[in-house]
Amino acid sequence: MRTLWLALCALARLWPGALAGCAEAGRCCPGRDPACFTHGWRLDRVYGTCFCDQACILTGDCCFDYSRACPARPCIVGEWSPWSGCADQCKPTARIRRRPVRQEPQNGGAPCPPLEERAGCLEYSTPQGQDCGHAFVPAFITTSAFNKERTRQAASPQWSTDTQDPGYCMEFKTESLTHHCAMENRPLTRWMQYLREGYTVCVDCQPPAMNSVSLRCSGDGLDTDGNQTLHWQAIGNPRCQGTWKKVRRVDQCSCPAVHSFIFI
């Protein structure tokens, strides 16, 4: 290539205008542009019509000075913007961040990387400050037998001994669960074996799982209409999890012991 370049320079001194190329024509075109041509020497040592478009590299009909007159310039991007807020309150949605293009790619330069990123998010309050979105939080459950061992005062100092809120019970119909539940055989997690699809289960909401302000348990699905699929996860084995739908809220649980649980 260097020998060819020196030969062409010598020819230019003997025959002015013979080296007409992209630089002299002032042409550098993206893609394939049949109108982006001039007359001069080509890289294949043929004199005649030569091109200054990006596709000439593939077709082999570039003017001899294409790489110098039309150097490849990569895309250059700026810094990411801060993350936006959630697109909506009270339900799973997305937040977005973007970055600007400082320099567009030219002459076959590296293309721009992604200019937008999205990430899931969920806001738990409305613009007016009202609590919401808890239906989309997984319900963390354990066997109702655990309720006999925990005490309200020890677990949550926010609840005084004078507080006698009766709590409430949520009934759900199980829809799906992972196979990890049936594999549990440890003494304290054996209760997971009794979780089955299609059964109605009772989950008790009592302090300290009950929030002392809202008087609700996280993931209770109380705001749903019964058609929404909710998620639950067993405490003691995070791989034991599944989905259910709300049936109703009742004052007291009345399910069999093996289908009775508590919110944690």
Rosetta silent file (secondary structure, phi, psi, omega in degrees, C-alpha in Angstrom):
SEQUENCE: MRTLWLALCALARLWPGALAGCAEAGRCCPGRDPACFTHGWRLDRVYGTCFCDQACILTGDCCFDYSRACPARPCIVGEWSPWSGCADQCKPTARIRRRPVRQEPQNGGAPCPPLEERAGCLEYSTPQGQDCGHAFVPAFITTSAFNKERTRQAASPQWSTDTQDPGYCMEFKTESLTHHCAMENRPLTRWMQYLREGYTVCVDCQPPAMNSVSLRCSGDGLDTDGNQTLHWQAIGNPRCQGTWKKVRRVDQCSCPAVHSFIFI
SCORE:     score description
SCORE:     0.000 S_00000001
   1 L     0.000  -39.532  179.245    0.000    0.000    0.000 S_00000001
   2 H   -65.154  -39.806  179.029    2.861    2.389    0.812 S_00000001
   3 H   -63.270  -41.012  178.375    4.494    1.632   -2.558 S_00000001
   4 H   -63.493  -41.727 -179.051    1.234    2.347   -4.334 S_00000001
   5 H   -62.887  -43.778  179.891    0.830    5.609   -2.443 S_00000001
   6 H   -64.902  -38.675  179.523    4.364    6.782   -3.371 S_00000001
   7 H   -65.414  -39.988  179.672    3.765    5.855   -6.998 S_00000001
   8 H   -68.117  -36.851  177.132    0.544    7.826   -7.092 S_00000001
   9 H   -62.904  -40.489  178.632    2.218   10.852   -5.488 S_00000001
  10 H   -65.972  -38.247  178.661    4.889   10.749   -8.183 S_00000001
  11 H   -65.233  -34.945 -178.957    2.198   10.509  -10.837 S_00000001
  12 H   -63.888  -34.296 -179.681    0.439   13.529   -9.363 S_00000001
  13 H   -70.463  -33.058 -179.132    3.535   15.644   -9.901 S_00000001
  14 H   -83.605  -29.932 -174.978    3.716   14.584  -13.536 S_00000001
  15 L  -136.360   82.358 -179.537   -0.032   14.696  -14.227 S_00000001
  16 L   -56.389  136.422 -179.882   -1.893   17.192  -12.005 S_00000001
  17 L    93.532  -12.121 -179.324   -5.498   16.135  -11.428 S_00000001
  18 L   -68.878  -24.794 -177.172   -4.798   12.475  -11.968 S_00000001
  19 L   -95.917   25.679  176.500   -5.154   11.822   -8.248 S_00000001
  20 L   -56.087  127.951 -177.919   -8.646   13.228   -7.945 S_00000001
  21 L  -146.676 -157.329 -176.418  -10.226   11.320   -5.083 S_00000001
  22 H   -64.144  -40.420 -178.122  -12.583   11.632   -2.130 S_00000001
  23 H   -64.245  -46.776 -178.144  -10.653   14.471   -0.520 S_00000001
  24 H   -67.843  -35.283  179.637  -10.547   16.596   -3.645 S_00000001
  25 H   -79.893  -14.280 -178.696  -14.212   15.841   -4.430 S_00000001
  26 L    65.708   40.108 -176.094  -15.190   16.531   -0.814 S_00000001
  27 L  -122.238  134.601  171.373  -17.241   13.343   -0.608 S_00000001
  28 L  -155.425  110.682 -170.838  -17.782   10.867    2.221 S_00000001
  29 E  -122.163  141.943  176.883  -21.168    9.130    2.199 S_00000001
  30 L   -76.557  156.805  175.153  -22.811    6.604    4.546 S_00000001
  31 L    61.226 -148.798  177.261  -24.098    3.250    3.341 S_00000001
  32 L  -106.505  115.888 -177.342  -24.287    2.549   -0.388 S_00000001
  33 L  -129.680  100.460 -178.234  -24.745    5.728   -2.425 S_00000001
  34 L   -60.105  -19.957 -179.195  -24.371    5.343   -6.218 S_00000001
  35 L   -87.503   -4.415 -177.149  -24.176    9.132   -6.529 S_00000001
  36 L   -93.859   74.331 -178.063  -21.172    9.354   -4.208 S_00000001
  37 E  -141.484  167.658  173.114  -18.405    8.976   -6.794 S_00000001
  38 E  -149.459 -172.074  178.501  -15.673   10.846   -8.577 S_00000001
  39 E  -116.442  130.430 -179.107  -13.049   10.034  -11.188 S_00000001
  40 E   170.971 -164.101 -179.533   -9.559    8.931  -10.203 S_00000001
  41 E   -80.987  138.965  175.457   -7.483    5.976   -9.165 S_00000001
  42 E   -98.073  167.486 -179.630   -9.126    3.130   -7.286 S_00000001
  43 L   -66.800  -20.670  178.201   -7.480    0.930   -4.706 S_00000001
  44 L   -89.020   15.489  174.510   -7.391   -1.919   -7.250 S_00000001
  45 L    69.107   25.140  175.832   -5.087    0.275   -9.427 S_00000001
  46 L  -106.397  132.739  178.825   -7.766    0.943  -12.021 S_00000001
  47 E   -95.092  133.973  179.975   -8.286    4.511  -13.160 S_00000001
  48 E   155.282 -141.260  179.820  -11.856    5.649  -13.734 S_00000001
  49 E   -74.521  126.827  176.078  -14.977    5.954  -11.608 S_00000001
  50 E  -130.361  157.748 -172.418  -14.280    5.433   -7.932 S_00000001
  51 E  -114.691  154.719 -179.913  -16.577    5.699   -4.936 S_00000001
  52 L  -125.476   25.295  176.722  -16.464    7.444   -1.582 S_00000001
  53 E   -98.273  165.796 -174.571  -19.382    5.728    0.123 S_00000001
  54 L   -62.515  -32.545 -176.757  -19.125    3.338    3.042 S_00000001
  55 L   -73.069  -11.747 -177.854  -20.083    0.314    0.928 S_00000001
  56 H   -64.794  -20.982  178.493  -17.100    0.743   -1.372 S_00000001
  57 H   -65.366  -38.116 -179.513  -14.994   -1.170    1.137 S_00000001
  58 H   -78.592  -35.850 -177.196  -17.080   -4.267    0.454 S_00000001
  59 H   -86.386  -12.354  176.135  -17.380   -3.760   -3.297 S_00000001
  60 L    74.302   22.645 -179.679  -13.687   -2.888   -3.730 S_00000001
  61 L  -119.107   33.148  178.092  -14.259    0.268   -5.795 S_00000001
  62 E   -72.503  150.213  168.839  -13.106    2.925   -3.305 S_00000001
  63 E   -64.603  153.825 -172.617  -11.028    5.855   -4.427 S_00000001
  64 L   -58.652  -26.679 -175.353   -7.381    5.411   -3.463 S_00000001
  65 L  -104.426   18.423 -175.000   -7.615    7.984   -0.616 S_00000001
  66 H   -57.660  -47.399 -175.337  -10.894    6.790    0.910 S_00000001
  67 H   -65.388  -28.074  178.598   -9.389    5.556    4.178 S_00000001
  68 H   -85.783  -38.825 -177.631   -7.535    8.853    4.679 S_00000001
  69 H   -79.121  -27.099 -176.079  -10.282   11.181    3.496 S_00000001
  70 L  -129.180   65.652 -178.107  -13.094    9.300    5.227 S_00000001
  71 L   -66.385  146.444  177.860  -11.664    7.803    8.424 S_00000001
  72 L   -68.976  130.328  178.243  -13.970    5.614   10.509 S_00000001
  73 E  -122.354  124.279 -177.180  -15.285    7.470   13.539 S_00000001
  74 L   -77.044  163.462  173.200  -17.017    5.513   16.304 S_00000001
  75 L   -70.911  138.009  176.531  -20.152    6.574   18.103 S_00000001
  76 E  -122.421  127.540 -178.353  -19.428    8.507   21.275 S_00000001
  77 E  -114.576  159.507  178.708  -22.051    8.715   24.005 S_00000001
  78 L   -90.488 -167.398 -178.417  -22.381   10.844   27.111 S_00000001
  79 L   -78.066  156.725  176.351  -23.056    9.924   30.728 S_00000001
  80 L   -67.303  143.019  172.344  -26.229    8.236   31.904 S_00000001
  81 L   -74.788  164.214  173.042  -28.976   10.489   33.192 S_00000001
  82 L   -62.919  156.560  176.874  -30.331    9.862   36.700 S_00000001
  83 L   -64.860  140.298  174.171  -33.009    7.177   36.957 S_00000001
  84 L   -74.736  170.817  172.129  -36.536    8.431   36.427 S_00000001
  85 L   -74.665  173.327  176.770  -39.247    7.742   38.949 S_00000001
  86 L   -62.491  144.227 -178.833  -41.564    4.760   38.521 S_00000001
  87 L   -66.075  -23.130  179.274  -43.902    5.151   35.564 S_00000001
  88 L  -151.732  157.440  176.599  -46.851    4.474   37.854 S_00000001
  89 L   -96.431  156.525  168.598  -47.555    4.118   41.557 S_00000001
  90 L    72.710    6.338  174.903  -48.952    1.133   43.390 S_00000001
  91 L  -154.014  154.753 -179.250  -48.112   -1.517   40.777 S_00000001
  92 L   -60.188  132.626 -179.705  -44.973   -3.014   39.217 S_00000001
  93 E  -150.814 -153.439 -175.625  -43.721   -0.835   36.409 S_00000001
  94 E  -134.299  152.469  169.639  -40.414    0.474   35.063 S_00000001
  95 E  -115.145  157.347 -170.909  -37.979    3.323   35.565 S_00000001
  96 E  -132.899  147.474  167.141  -35.791    4.631   32.761 S_00000001
  97 E  -138.320  150.049 -176.173  -32.445    6.309   32.259 S_00000001
  98 E  -134.083  162.827  173.365  -30.946    7.567   28.999 S_00000001
  99 L  -136.990  146.039 -175.029  -27.657    8.893   27.647 S_00000001
 100 L   -85.854  161.097  174.700  -27.082   11.279   24.740 S_00000001
 101 E   -92.674  119.971  177.913  -25.087   10.738   21.559 S_00000001
 102 E   -86.207  -33.432  178.828  -22.081   13.064   21.437 S_00000001
 103 E  -146.727  123.305  176.629  -20.885   11.869   18.041 S_00000001
 104 L   -70.725  148.091  177.417  -22.752    9.788   15.488 S_00000001
 105 L   -66.508  142.790 -178.764  -20.765    6.927   13.920 S_00000001
 106 E  -134.007  145.408  172.054  -19.285    7.802   10.562 S_00000001
 107 L    54.827   42.291  177.003  -17.716    5.869    7.703 S_00000001
 108 L    83.407   13.243  177.696  -18.240    2.443    9.200 S_00000001
 109 L   -68.411  166.552 -177.628  -17.248    3.382   12.740 S_00000001
 110 L   -56.430  134.228 -179.482  -18.513    1.404   15.744 S_00000001
 111 L   -69.714  167.559 -179.282  -22.276    1.813   16.213 S_00000001
 112 L   -71.448  141.004  172.732  -23.795    3.406   19.273 S_00000001
 113 L   -72.607  174.655  178.244  -24.312    1.226   22.359 S_00000001
 114 L   -54.049  135.122 -177.554  -27.799    1.113   23.933 S_00000001
 115 L  -100.984   -2.482 -179.031  -28.988    4.625   24.722 S_00000001
 116 E  -142.075  139.068  174.942  -31.760    3.604   27.114 S_00000001
 117 E  -126.747  144.081  177.777  -31.981    1.256   30.072 S_00000001
 118 E  -123.872  145.556  177.598  -35.068    0.095   31.925 S_00000001
 119 E  -141.247  144.680  179.052  -35.367   -1.436   35.369 S_00000001
 120 E   -69.456  150.611  176.681  -38.346   -2.697   37.304 S_00000001
 121 E  -157.381  162.878  179.223  -39.624   -0.711   40.251 S_00000001
 122 L  -149.588  123.888  177.696  -42.559   -0.458   42.604 S_00000001
 123 L  -101.766  137.631 -172.743  -43.594    2.528   44.706 S_00000001
 124 L  -101.180   16.485  176.693  -45.538    1.870   47.869 S_00000001
 125 E  -149.585  150.816  177.435  -47.306    5.207   48.211 S_00000001
 126 L   -81.151  168.497  176.004  -49.455    7.492   46.091 S_00000001
 127 L   -57.081  -22.160  178.667  -48.535   11.141   45.405 S_00000001
 128 L   -87.833    1.022  176.766  -50.853   11.935   48.306 S_00000001
 129 L    87.823   10.114  179.699  -48.801    9.726   50.619 S_00000001
 130 L   -81.962  142.594  179.722  -51.326    6.893   50.910 S_00000001
 131 E   -65.758  140.107  177.675  -50.046    3.341   51.389 S_00000001
 132 L  -165.041  176.486  173.605  -50.389    1.074   48.348 S_00000001
 133 L    81.410   -2.156 -175.034  -48.679   -1.591   46.281 S_00000001
 134 H   -71.380  -17.500  178.839  -48.461   -4.191   49.029 S_00000001
 135 H   -66.260  -19.510 -177.093  -50.447   -6.703   46.999 S_00000001
 136 H   -94.579   -1.009  178.100  -47.409   -7.138   44.761 S_00000001
 137 L   -88.977  132.580  178.857  -45.048   -7.981   47.630 S_00000001
 138 L   -58.430  142.089  174.859  -44.636  -11.724   48.238 S_00000001
 139 E   -83.542  125.390  177.108  -46.319  -12.997   51.383 S_00000001
 140 E   -95.018  122.247 -173.037  -43.782  -14.593   53.703 S_00000001
 141 E  -126.764  159.191  170.492  -45.417  -17.451   55.577 S_00000001
 142 E  -148.232  175.438 -177.491  -44.637  -20.145   58.100 S_00000001
 143 E   -63.726  146.929 -179.565  -46.611  -22.772   59.976 S_00000001
 144 H   -65.913  -16.735  178.161  -49.281  -21.552   62.390 S_00000001
 145 H   -63.498  -25.814 -179.614  -47.542  -23.556   65.122 S_00000001
 146 H   -67.308  -25.047 -176.895  -44.907  -20.834   65.240 S_00000001
 147 H   -65.152  -23.954 -179.726  -47.521  -18.379   66.468 S_00000001
 148 H   -74.272  -18.607 -173.715  -47.636  -20.163   69.814 S_00000001
 149 L  -101.541  -22.839 -178.449  -43.970  -19.431   70.438 S_00000001
 150 L   -90.602  146.319  178.391  -43.574  -15.822   69.457 S_00000001
 151 L  -114.051  145.917 -176.636  -44.675  -13.059   71.779 S_00000001
 152 H   -63.698  -45.093 -173.940  -45.956   -9.711   70.700 S_00000001
 153 H   -69.213  -40.709 -177.121  -43.885   -7.642   73.105 S_00000001
 154 H   -68.977  -37.491 -174.930  -40.551   -9.352   72.485 S_00000001
 155 H   -81.570  -28.460 -176.872  -40.807   -9.269   68.712 S_00000001
 156 L  -146.387  102.045  179.748  -42.084   -5.728   68.308 S_00000001
 157 L   -61.349  -17.099 -179.603  -41.646   -3.013   70.972 S_00000001
 158 L   -67.680  -22.171 -179.944  -44.121   -0.873   68.995 S_00000001
 159 L   -95.816  120.534  178.788  -46.930   -3.082   70.297 S_00000001
 160 L   -82.575  163.948  179.300  -47.717   -2.495   73.947 S_00000001
 161 L   -68.344  -16.917  178.862  -49.080   -5.197   76.221 S_00000001
 162 L   -82.957  -12.730 -178.197  -52.348   -3.262   76.295 S_00000001
 163 L   -76.297  121.119 -177.485  -52.783   -3.637   72.546 S_00000001
 164 L  -125.488   40.534  178.376  -55.316   -6.353   71.927 S_00000001
 165 L   -63.406  128.043 -175.367  -56.028   -6.068   68.216 S_00000001
 166 L   -72.925  -13.404 -177.278  -57.579   -9.382   67.194 S_00000001
 167 L    73.907 -162.105 -179.933  -55.941   -9.380   63.759 S_00000001
 168 E  -159.963  170.583 -178.287  -57.606  -11.115   60.833 S_00000001
 169 E  -124.727  136.948  176.323  -57.341  -14.141   58.611 S_00000001
 170 E  -109.762  131.016  174.479  -56.869  -14.280   54.850 S_00000001
 171 E  -102.171  133.052  179.477  -58.052  -17.264   52.850 S_00000001
 172 E  -128.316  153.982  170.821  -56.246  -18.052   49.597 S_00000001
 173 E  -109.759  118.139 -175.847  -56.580  -20.750   46.955 S_00000001
 174 E   -69.337  140.832 -179.305  -53.170  -22.067   45.949 S_00000001
 175 E  -113.850  -38.516 -178.073  -52.431  -22.146   42.220 S_00000001
 176 E  -153.967  157.298  174.139  -48.806  -23.221   41.889 S_00000001
 177 E  -158.650  155.678 -179.501  -45.752  -24.094   43.945 S_00000001
 178 L   -77.950  158.520 -179.333  -42.207  -25.243   43.334 S_00000001
 179 L   -70.307  -13.087 -178.512  -41.143  -28.850   43.805 S_00000001
 180 L   -65.982  -24.787 -179.671  -38.759  -27.757   46.545 S_00000001
 181 L   -63.985  -44.807 -177.392  -41.653  -27.611   49.016 S_00000001
 182 L   -70.128  -17.365 -177.427  -42.326  -31.369   48.805 S_00000001
 183 L   -85.076   -9.113 -177.063  -38.628  -32.162   49.292 S_00000001
 184 L   -72.546  129.105  179.388  -38.456  -30.599   52.759 S_00000001
 185 L  -137.158   10.431  176.801  -37.981  -33.181   55.509 S_00000001
 186 L   -76.268  150.043 -174.394  -36.282  -31.212   58.265 S_00000001
 187 L   -54.892  -41.388 -174.848  -38.209  -31.088   61.542 S_00000001
 188 L   -87.469   -6.761 -178.987  -38.874  -27.344   61.475 S_00000001
 189 L  -123.546    8.774 -178.146  -39.706  -27.132   57.774 S_00000001
 190 H   -64.169  -22.074 -179.969  -41.647  -30.365   57.282 S_00000001
 191 H   -59.650  -23.096 -178.831  -44.872  -28.353   57.212 S_00000001
 192 H   -66.496  -22.399 -179.712  -44.022  -27.299   53.646 S_00000001
 193 H   -63.276  -23.994 -174.930  -44.791  -30.834   52.432 S_00000001
 194 H   -88.726    0.150  174.262  -48.491  -30.203   53.019 S_00000001
 195 L   -73.993  127.413 -178.066  -48.697  -27.295   50.586 S_00000001
 196 L  -136.611  151.933  176.220  -50.709  -28.437   47.590 S_00000001
 197 L   -73.462  142.164  175.220  -52.104  -26.854   44.456 S_00000001
 198 L    85.009    2.756 -179.797  -55.832  -26.164   44.400 S_00000001
 199 L   -96.760  152.883  171.617  -56.333  -26.123   48.176 S_00000001
 200 E   -90.359  127.151 -179.766  -57.798  -23.323   50.272 S_00000001
 201 E  -121.116  155.044  178.924  -55.338  -22.224   52.943 S_00000001
 202 E  -111.675  135.194  177.584  -55.668  -19.821   55.846 S_00000001
 203 E  -127.187  119.311 -175.511  -53.009  -17.270   56.733 S_00000001
 204 E   -86.552  133.083  175.400  -53.329  -15.443   60.031 S_00000001
 205 E  -106.693  107.186 -178.498  -52.277  -11.785   60.304 S_00000001
 206 L  -134.619  155.497  171.788  -51.244  -11.060   63.887 S_00000001
 207 L   -59.966  147.961    4.843  -48.708   -8.781   65.586 S_00000001
 208 L   -88.654    1.235  177.400  -45.797   -8.422   65.223 S_00000001
 209 L   -66.469  -28.823  178.950  -46.217   -9.217   61.512 S_00000001
 210 L   -73.705  128.918  177.963  -49.103   -6.756   61.481 S_00000001
 211 L   -64.975  132.009 -175.047  -47.955   -3.189   60.902 S_00000001
 212 L   -71.049  -13.777  179.463  -48.761   -1.117   63.982 S_00000001
 213 L   -99.469  -53.785 -177.733  -49.920    1.825   61.831 S_00000001
 214 L   -81.922  -15.917 -177.411  -51.743    0.275   58.880 S_00000001
 215 L    56.947   39.183  178.201  -52.867   -2.792   60.899 S_00000001
 216 L  -134.427  160.349  175.756  -52.089   -4.969   57.888 S_00000001
 217 L  -104.171  142.190 -179.096  -49.624   -7.689   57.013 S_00000001
 218 L   -64.470  131.534  178.816  -47.304   -7.355   54.040 S_00000001
 219 L    81.672   16.562 -176.920  -48.477   -9.389   51.057 S_00000001
 220 L   -74.910  -13.217  177.502  -51.998   -9.967   52.428 S_00000001
 221 L    66.747   17.789 -174.533  -53.602   -9.187   49.039 S_00000001
 222 L   -62.466  -28.709 -176.849  -56.410   -7.348   50.771 S_00000001
 223 L   -85.458   -4.227 -176.356  -56.666   -4.757   47.984 S_00000001
 224 L   -86.351  163.465 -175.996  -57.041   -7.307   45.174 S_00000001
 225 L   -95.409    2.076  179.537  -60.323   -8.393   43.610 S_00000001
 226 L    99.481  -13.877  177.913  -59.686  -12.115   43.756 S_00000001
 227 L   -98.499   -9.274 -176.747  -58.629  -12.482   40.122 S_00000001
 228 L   -86.313  133.896  177.891  -55.084  -11.254   40.636 S_00000001
 229 L   -78.834  125.875 -179.707  -52.310  -13.809   41.046 S_00000001
 230 E  -112.291  161.335 -176.604  -50.313  -13.188   44.215 S_00000001
 231 E  -114.805  146.511  175.709  -46.987  -14.616   45.305 S_00000001
 232 E  -135.720  159.619  179.332  -45.925  -16.298   48.510 S_00000001
 233 E  -145.276  135.879 -178.941  -42.663  -17.669   49.884 S_00000001
 234 E   -82.342  134.283  175.684  -42.032  -20.082   52.726 S_00000001
 235 L   -78.300  129.747 -178.326  -39.765  -18.975   55.545 S_00000001
 236 L   113.553  -22.828  176.227  -36.985  -21.518   56.067 S_00000001
 237 L  -153.960   95.107 -176.435  -36.554  -22.430   52.399 S_00000001
 238 L   -62.708  -14.409  178.352  -36.660  -19.524   49.916 S_00000001
 239 L   -83.763  -11.044  173.973  -36.930  -22.010   47.050 S_00000001
 240 L   -89.474  103.293 -176.391  -40.308  -23.158   48.349 S_00000001
 241 E  -154.002  169.284 -178.827  -42.610  -20.563   46.822 S_00000001
 242 E  -177.321 -160.055 -178.258  -45.640  -20.252   44.613 S_00000001
 243 E  -131.000  156.273  174.781  -48.788  -18.348   43.737 S_00000001
 244 E  -154.542  170.732  175.853  -52.330  -18.082   45.043 S_00000001
 245 E  -124.598  146.082 -178.883  -55.434  -15.933   44.714 S_00000001
 246 E   -67.598  136.431  172.858  -57.371  -14.229   47.460 S_00000001
 247 E   -99.152  -56.165  179.895  -60.628  -15.885   48.469 S_00000001
 248 E  -171.346  168.273  171.721  -61.780  -13.659   51.317 S_00000001
 249 E  -106.757  134.025  177.075  -60.934  -12.011   54.603 S_00000001
 250 E  -130.730  164.357 -178.558  -62.437  -13.476   57.763 S_00000001
 251 L   -71.464  -39.977 -177.321  -62.090  -12.671   61.418 S_00000001
 252 L  -134.327  144.932  178.611  -60.709  -16.076   62.420 S_00000001
 253 L   -76.624  143.162 -179.538  -58.986  -18.875   60.539 S_00000001
 254 L  -135.208   18.533  179.507  -60.837  -22.180   60.316 S_00000001
 255 L   -78.404  160.214  172.925  -58.651  -24.276   57.991 S_00000001
 256 L   -58.044  156.743 -175.257  -57.166  -27.635   59.041 S_00000001
 257 H   -56.806  -38.356 -176.913  -53.875  -27.343   60.899 S_00000001
 258 H   -71.801  -14.124  178.146  -51.810  -28.530   57.925 S_00000001
 259 H  -115.091   23.357  179.143  -53.309  -25.722   55.805 S_00000001
 260 E  -114.644  128.024 -175.930  -53.017  -23.003   58.424 S_00000001
 261 E  -135.071  175.564  176.142  -50.177  -20.525   58.285 S_00000001
 262 E  -133.223  149.905  172.527  -49.197  -17.099   59.585 S_00000001
 263 E   -73.545  144.024  177.757  -47.689  -14.030   57.969 S_00000001
 264 L  -110.089    0.000    0.000  -44.142  -13.258   59.059 S_00000001
